Tab-separated table of C-alpha atoms in Angstrom:
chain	number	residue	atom	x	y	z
X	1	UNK	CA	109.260	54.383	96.817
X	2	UNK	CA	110.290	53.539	93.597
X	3	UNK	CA	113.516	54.689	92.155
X	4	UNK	CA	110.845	55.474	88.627
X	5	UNK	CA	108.190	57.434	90.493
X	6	UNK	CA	110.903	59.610	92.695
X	7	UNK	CA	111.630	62.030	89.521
X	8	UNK	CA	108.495	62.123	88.582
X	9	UNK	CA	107.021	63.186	92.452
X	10	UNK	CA	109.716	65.799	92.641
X	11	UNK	CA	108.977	67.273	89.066
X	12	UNK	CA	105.220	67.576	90.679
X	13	UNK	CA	106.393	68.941	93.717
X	14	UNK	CA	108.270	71.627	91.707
X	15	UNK	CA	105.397	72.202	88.878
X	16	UNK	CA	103.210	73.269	92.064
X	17	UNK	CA	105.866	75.333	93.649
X	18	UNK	CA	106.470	76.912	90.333
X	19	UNK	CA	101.995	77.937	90.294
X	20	UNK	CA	102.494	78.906	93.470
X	21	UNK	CA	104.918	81.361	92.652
X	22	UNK	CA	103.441	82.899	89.606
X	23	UNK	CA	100.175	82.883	91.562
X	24	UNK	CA	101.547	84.878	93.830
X	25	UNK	CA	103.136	87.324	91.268
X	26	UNK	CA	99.775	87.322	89.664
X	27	UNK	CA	98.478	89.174	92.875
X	28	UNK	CA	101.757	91.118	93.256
X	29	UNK	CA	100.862	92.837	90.234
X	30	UNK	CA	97.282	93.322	90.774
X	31	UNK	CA	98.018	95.058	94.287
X	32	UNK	CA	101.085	97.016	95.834
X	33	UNK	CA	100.999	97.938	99.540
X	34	UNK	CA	102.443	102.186	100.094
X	35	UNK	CA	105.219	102.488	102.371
X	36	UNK	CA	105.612	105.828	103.768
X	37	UNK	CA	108.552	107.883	102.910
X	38	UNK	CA	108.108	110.396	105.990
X	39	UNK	CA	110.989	110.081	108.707
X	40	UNK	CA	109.170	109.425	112.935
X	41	UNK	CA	111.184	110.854	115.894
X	42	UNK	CA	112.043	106.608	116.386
X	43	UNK	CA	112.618	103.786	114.550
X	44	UNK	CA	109.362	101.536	114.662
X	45	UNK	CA	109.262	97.493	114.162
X	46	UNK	CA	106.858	95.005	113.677
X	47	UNK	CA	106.991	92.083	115.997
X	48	UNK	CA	104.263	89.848	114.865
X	49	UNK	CA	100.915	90.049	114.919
X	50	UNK	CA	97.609	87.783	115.926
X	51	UNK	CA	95.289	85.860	113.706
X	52	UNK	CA	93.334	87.140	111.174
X	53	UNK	CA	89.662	87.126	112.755
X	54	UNK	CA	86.197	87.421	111.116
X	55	UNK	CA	84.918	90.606	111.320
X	56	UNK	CA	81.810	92.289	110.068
X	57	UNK	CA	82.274	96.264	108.743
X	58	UNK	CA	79.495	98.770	108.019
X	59	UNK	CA	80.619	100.581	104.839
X	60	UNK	CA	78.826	104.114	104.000
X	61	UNK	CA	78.712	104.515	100.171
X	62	UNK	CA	78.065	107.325	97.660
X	63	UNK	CA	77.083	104.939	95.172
X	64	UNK	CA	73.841	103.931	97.223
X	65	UNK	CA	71.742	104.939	100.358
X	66	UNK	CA	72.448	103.245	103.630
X	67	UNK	CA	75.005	101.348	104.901
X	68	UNK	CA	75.732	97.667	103.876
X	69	UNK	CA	77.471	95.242	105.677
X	70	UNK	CA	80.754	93.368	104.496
X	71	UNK	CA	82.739	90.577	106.013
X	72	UNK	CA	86.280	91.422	106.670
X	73	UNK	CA	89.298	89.800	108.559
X	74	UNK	CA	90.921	91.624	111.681
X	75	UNK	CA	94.266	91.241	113.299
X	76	UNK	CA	96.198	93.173	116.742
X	77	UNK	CA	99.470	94.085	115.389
X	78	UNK	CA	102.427	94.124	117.458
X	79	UNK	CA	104.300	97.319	117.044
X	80	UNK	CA	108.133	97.999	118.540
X	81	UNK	CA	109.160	101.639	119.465
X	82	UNK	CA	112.779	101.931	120.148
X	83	UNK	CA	114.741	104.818	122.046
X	84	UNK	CA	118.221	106.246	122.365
X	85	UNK	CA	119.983	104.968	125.463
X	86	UNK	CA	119.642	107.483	127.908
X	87	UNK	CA	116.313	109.085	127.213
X	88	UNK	CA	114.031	106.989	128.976
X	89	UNK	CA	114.464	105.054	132.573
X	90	UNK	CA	114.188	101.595	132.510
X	91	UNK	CA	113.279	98.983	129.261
X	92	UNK	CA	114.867	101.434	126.011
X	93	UNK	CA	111.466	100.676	124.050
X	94	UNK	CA	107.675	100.814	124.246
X	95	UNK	CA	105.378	98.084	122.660
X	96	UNK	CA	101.619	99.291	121.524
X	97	UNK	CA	99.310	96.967	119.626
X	98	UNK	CA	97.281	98.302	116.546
X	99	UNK	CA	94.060	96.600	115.472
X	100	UNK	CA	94.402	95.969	111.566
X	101	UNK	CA	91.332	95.359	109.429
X	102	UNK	CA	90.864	94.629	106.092
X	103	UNK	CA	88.120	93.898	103.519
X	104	UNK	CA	86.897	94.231	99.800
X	105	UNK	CA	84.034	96.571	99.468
X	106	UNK	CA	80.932	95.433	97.189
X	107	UNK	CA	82.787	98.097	93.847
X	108	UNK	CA	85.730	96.413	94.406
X	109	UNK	CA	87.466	98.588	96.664
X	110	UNK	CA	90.245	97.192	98.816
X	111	UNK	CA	90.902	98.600	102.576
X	112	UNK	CA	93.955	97.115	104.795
X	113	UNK	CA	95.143	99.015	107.275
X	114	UNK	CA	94.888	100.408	111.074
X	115	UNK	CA	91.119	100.278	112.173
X	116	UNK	CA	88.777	103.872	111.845
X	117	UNK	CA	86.116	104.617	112.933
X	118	UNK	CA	83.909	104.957	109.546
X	119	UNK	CA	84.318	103.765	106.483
X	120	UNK	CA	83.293	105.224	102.913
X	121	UNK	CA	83.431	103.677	99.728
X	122	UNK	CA	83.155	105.990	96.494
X	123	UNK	CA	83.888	104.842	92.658
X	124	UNK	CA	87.551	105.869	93.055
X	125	UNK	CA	88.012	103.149	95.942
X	126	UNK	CA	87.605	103.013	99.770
X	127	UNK	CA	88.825	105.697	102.648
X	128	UNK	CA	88.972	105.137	106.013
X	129	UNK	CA	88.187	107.928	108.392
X	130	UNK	CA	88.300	108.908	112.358
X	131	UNK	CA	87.251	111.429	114.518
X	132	UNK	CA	90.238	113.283	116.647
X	133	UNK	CA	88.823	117.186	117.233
X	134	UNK	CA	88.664	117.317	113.220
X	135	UNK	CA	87.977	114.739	110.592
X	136	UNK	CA	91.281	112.593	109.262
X	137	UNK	CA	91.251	110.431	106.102
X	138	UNK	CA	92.999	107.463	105.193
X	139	UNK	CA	93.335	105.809	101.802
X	140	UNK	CA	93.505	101.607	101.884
X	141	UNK	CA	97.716	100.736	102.602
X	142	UNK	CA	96.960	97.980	100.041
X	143	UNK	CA	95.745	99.424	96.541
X	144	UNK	CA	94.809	98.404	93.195
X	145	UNK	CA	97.392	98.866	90.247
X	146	UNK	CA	95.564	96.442	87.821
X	147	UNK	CA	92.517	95.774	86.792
X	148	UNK	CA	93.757	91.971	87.589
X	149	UNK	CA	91.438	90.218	90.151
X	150	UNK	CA	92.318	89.625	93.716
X	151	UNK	CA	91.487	88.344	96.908
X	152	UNK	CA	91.298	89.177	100.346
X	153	UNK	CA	93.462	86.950	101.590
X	154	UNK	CA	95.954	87.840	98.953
X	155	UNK	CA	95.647	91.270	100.093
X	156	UNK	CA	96.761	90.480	103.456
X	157	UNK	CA	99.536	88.120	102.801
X	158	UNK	CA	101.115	90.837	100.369
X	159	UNK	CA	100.257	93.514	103.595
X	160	UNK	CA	102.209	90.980	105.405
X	161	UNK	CA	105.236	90.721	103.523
X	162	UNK	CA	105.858	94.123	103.174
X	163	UNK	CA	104.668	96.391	105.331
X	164	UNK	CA	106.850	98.353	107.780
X	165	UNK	CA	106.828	99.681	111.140
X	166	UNK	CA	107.005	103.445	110.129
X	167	UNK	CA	104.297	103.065	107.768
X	168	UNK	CA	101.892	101.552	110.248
X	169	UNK	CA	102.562	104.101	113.265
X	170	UNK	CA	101.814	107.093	110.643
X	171	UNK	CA	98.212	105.508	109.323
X	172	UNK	CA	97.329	104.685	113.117
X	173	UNK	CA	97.486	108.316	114.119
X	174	UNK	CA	96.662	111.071	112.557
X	175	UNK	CA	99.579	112.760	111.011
X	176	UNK	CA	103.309	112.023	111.006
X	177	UNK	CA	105.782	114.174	112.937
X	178	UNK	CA	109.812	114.360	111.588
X	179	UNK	CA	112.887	114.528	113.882
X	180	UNK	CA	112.635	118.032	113.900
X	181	UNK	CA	109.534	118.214	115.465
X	182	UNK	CA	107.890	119.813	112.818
X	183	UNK	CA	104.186	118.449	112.036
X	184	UNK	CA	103.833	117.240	108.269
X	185	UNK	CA	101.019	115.328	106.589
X	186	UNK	CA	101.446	112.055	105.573
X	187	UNK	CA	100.962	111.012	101.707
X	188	UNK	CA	97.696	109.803	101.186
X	189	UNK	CA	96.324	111.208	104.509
X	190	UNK	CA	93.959	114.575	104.556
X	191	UNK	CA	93.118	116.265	107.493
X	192	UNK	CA	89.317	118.321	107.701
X	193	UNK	CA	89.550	120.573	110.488
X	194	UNK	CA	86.485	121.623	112.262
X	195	UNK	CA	87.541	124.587	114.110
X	196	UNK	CA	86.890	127.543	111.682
X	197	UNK	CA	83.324	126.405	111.992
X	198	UNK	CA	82.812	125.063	115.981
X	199	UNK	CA	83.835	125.676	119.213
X	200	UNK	CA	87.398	124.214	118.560
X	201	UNK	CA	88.338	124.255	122.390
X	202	UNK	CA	85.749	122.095	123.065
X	203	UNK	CA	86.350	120.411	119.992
X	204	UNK	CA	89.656	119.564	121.118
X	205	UNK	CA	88.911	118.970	124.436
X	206	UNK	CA	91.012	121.755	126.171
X	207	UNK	CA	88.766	123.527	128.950
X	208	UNK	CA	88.552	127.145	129.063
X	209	UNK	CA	89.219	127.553	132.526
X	210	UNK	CA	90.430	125.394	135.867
X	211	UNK	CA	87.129	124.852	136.544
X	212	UNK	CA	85.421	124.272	133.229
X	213	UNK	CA	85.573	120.674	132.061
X	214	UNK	CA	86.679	119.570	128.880
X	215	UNK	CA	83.702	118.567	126.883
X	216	UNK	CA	84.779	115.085	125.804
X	217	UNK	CA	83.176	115.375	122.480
X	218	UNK	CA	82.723	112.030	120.521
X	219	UNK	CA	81.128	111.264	116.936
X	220	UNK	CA	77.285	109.660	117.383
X	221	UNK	CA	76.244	109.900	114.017
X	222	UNK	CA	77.448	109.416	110.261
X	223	UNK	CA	75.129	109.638	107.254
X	224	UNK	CA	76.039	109.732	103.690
X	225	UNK	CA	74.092	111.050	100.754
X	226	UNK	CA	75.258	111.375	97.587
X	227	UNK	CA	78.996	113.054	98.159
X	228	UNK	CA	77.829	114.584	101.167
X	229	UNK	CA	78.630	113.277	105.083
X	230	UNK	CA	77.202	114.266	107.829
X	231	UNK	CA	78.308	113.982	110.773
X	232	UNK	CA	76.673	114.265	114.559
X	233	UNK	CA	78.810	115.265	117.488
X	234	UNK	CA	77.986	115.416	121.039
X	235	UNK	CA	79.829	115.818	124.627
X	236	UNK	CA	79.994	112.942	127.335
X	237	UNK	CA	79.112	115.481	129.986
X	238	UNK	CA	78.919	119.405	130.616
X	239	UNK	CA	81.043	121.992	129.213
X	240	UNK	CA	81.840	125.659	128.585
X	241	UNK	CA	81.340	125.996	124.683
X	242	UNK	CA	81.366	129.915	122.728
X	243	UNK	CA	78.240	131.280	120.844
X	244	UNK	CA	80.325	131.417	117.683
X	245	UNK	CA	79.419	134.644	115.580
X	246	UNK	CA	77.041	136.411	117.606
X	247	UNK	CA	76.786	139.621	118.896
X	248	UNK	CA	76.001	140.765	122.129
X	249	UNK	CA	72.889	143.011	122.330
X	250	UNK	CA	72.027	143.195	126.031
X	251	UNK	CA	73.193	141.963	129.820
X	252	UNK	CA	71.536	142.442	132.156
X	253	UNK	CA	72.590	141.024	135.974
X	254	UNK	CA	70.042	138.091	137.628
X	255	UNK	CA	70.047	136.301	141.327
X	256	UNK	CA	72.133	133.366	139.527
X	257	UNK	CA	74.291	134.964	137.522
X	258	UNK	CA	74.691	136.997	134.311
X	259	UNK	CA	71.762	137.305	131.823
X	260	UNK	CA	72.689	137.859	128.044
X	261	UNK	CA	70.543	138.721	124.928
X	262	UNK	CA	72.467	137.713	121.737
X	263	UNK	CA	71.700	138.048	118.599
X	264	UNK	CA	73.238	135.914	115.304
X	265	UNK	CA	75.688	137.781	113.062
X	266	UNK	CA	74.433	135.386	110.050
X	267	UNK	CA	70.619	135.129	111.433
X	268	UNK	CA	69.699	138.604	112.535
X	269	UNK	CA	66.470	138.392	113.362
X	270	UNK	CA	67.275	135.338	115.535
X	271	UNK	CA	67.518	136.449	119.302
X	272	UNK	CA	68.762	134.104	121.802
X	273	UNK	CA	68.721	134.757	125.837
X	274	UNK	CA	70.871	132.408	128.115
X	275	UNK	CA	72.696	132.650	131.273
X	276	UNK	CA	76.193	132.294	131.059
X	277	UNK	CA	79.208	132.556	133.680
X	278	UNK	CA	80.597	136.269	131.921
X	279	UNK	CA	79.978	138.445	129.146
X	280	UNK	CA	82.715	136.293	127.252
X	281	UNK	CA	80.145	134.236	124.903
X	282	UNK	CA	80.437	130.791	126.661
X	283	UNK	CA	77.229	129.157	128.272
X	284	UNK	CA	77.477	125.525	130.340
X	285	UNK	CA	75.849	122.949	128.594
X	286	UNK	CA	76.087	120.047	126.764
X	287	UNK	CA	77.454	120.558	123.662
X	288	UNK	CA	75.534	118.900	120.713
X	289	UNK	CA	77.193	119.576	116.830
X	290	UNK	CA	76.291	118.461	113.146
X	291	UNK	CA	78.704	119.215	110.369
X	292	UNK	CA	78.343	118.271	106.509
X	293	UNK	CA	81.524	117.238	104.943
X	294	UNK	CA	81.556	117.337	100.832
X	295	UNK	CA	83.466	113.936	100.563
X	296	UNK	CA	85.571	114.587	97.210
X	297	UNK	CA	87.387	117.542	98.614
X	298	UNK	CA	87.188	117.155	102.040
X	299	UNK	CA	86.053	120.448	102.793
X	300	UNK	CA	83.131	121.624	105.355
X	301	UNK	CA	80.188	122.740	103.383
X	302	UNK	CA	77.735	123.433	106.782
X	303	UNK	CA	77.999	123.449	110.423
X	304	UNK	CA	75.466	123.804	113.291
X	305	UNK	CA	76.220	124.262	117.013
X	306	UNK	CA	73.814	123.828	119.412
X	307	UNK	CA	70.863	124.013	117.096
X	308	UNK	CA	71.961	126.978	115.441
X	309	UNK	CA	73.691	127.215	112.279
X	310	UNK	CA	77.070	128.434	112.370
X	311	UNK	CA	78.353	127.997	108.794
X	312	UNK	CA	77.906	129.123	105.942
């Protein structure tokens, strides 16, 4: 090369270096990625992660009816739990792999972070939400702090620079848990629980007795209208669920078992007969629930079990 041309290729070379940079603190200030400040029972790394994917999300929206589709990138994310020596037999750690998606919703609301199982986007940004015997949120790891544009990719090259291990074991679950054992909830993280309203054993899976199976209860359904979600429950197989809030009016014994009138304590005139194994308020059955969720604050504003309203 020319002994001319070499200071002017290396003043190029460092001109683009130089764009790069300030692109990239162009998008540092647009976004910021929230690292936890909760302690975990142990430390947690990351070890790497796969490609970033194509992926298509359906995104619920208060803005409009119906879901719409966006395109999104999605990545398995190596994740390093170590333990004090002595606790464990064998290798001191335990390796689990989160699935990581992100996307920008059609507002302009930016979600990166462990996969849910719905996602709602609102005009104060996006939360991600899944179903674990109640209803937890998530808000989006990576989050506006300027009105400056950005892009996805930007997103997840910041989300890849600095996030940690402890902050990505909290959002995959549903709450954190310190040293002492003592259950706390994570900043931006809510938690809706279902069991003032429905059968929470079943809810949670835990079956009444030896010989009454758990219901395995899994979401089927989630509408949104307006600020309101609805959601549609329903068990895998057969279970022992309560008649939550009813009275008993009448038993009577049959050839197959124990025959009970019951009437509603919030529908009175409503009368239900059904066979069930005692006079406890459990029938066998499958066990089929709605519940409508006001979206702003997270709170239950209906429930029906079993085609009967249960709340309010």
């Amino acid at each position: 090369m020319n002994l001319l041309c070499r200071p002017l290729v290396l003043f190029l070379l460092l001109a683009l270096t130089g764009l790069d940079a300030m692109a990239q603190a162009d998008c540092d200030a647009a976004v910021t990625v929230w690292k936890a400040k909760e302690r975990t029972d142990f430390p947690h790394s990351v070890n790497g992660h796969s490609e970033w994917k194509p992926v298509t999300i359906e995104l619920h929206s208060t803005m409009q009816s119906g879901t719409v589709r966006v395109e999104g990138k999605k990545s398995l994310w190596e994740l390093k739990t170590s333990f004090p020596p002595g606790l464990v037999k064998g290798v001191p750690w335990h390796i689990s792999r989160i699935p990581v998606v992100g996307f920008i919703a059609p507002g302009g609301g930016i979600w990166v972070g462990p996969e849910k199982d719905f996602y709602i986007e609102s005009s104060a940004g996006v939360v991600g939400a899944q179903y674990r015997g109640g209803i937890c949120w998530f808000e989006s790891l990576v989050y506006k702090r300027s009105q400056a544009k950005t892009t996805l990719d930007d997103c997840l090259k910041l989300f890849e620079r600095q996030i940690d291990g402890t902050t990505l074991d909290l959002f995959s679950g549903e709450q954190a848990v310190t040293p002492e054992g003592i259950p706390t909830r994570c900043a931006r993280t809510h938690i809706t629980s279902l069991s003032p309203h429905l059968d929470s054993e079943i809810l949670l899976n835990m079956p009444w007795a030896p010989d009454a199976p758990p219901g395995d209860v899994h979401l089927t359904g989630v509408q949104v209208t307006g600020n309101t979600l609805r959601l549609d429950l329903r068990s895998r197989r057969d279970g022992l669920f309560i008649v939550k809030g009813a009275m008993q009016t009448k038993e009577s014994l049959s050839s197959t078992g124990i025959v009970v009138q019951i009437r509603a304590a919030n529908r009175p005139s409503e009368i239900l007969t059904m066979k069930v194994p005692s006079s406890s308020g459990r029938t066998r059955g499958q066990y089929v629930a709605s519940v409508w969720i006001d979206i702003p604050s997270k709170t239950v504003t209906k429930a029906e079990e079993n085609g009967r309203f249960m709340w309010p």
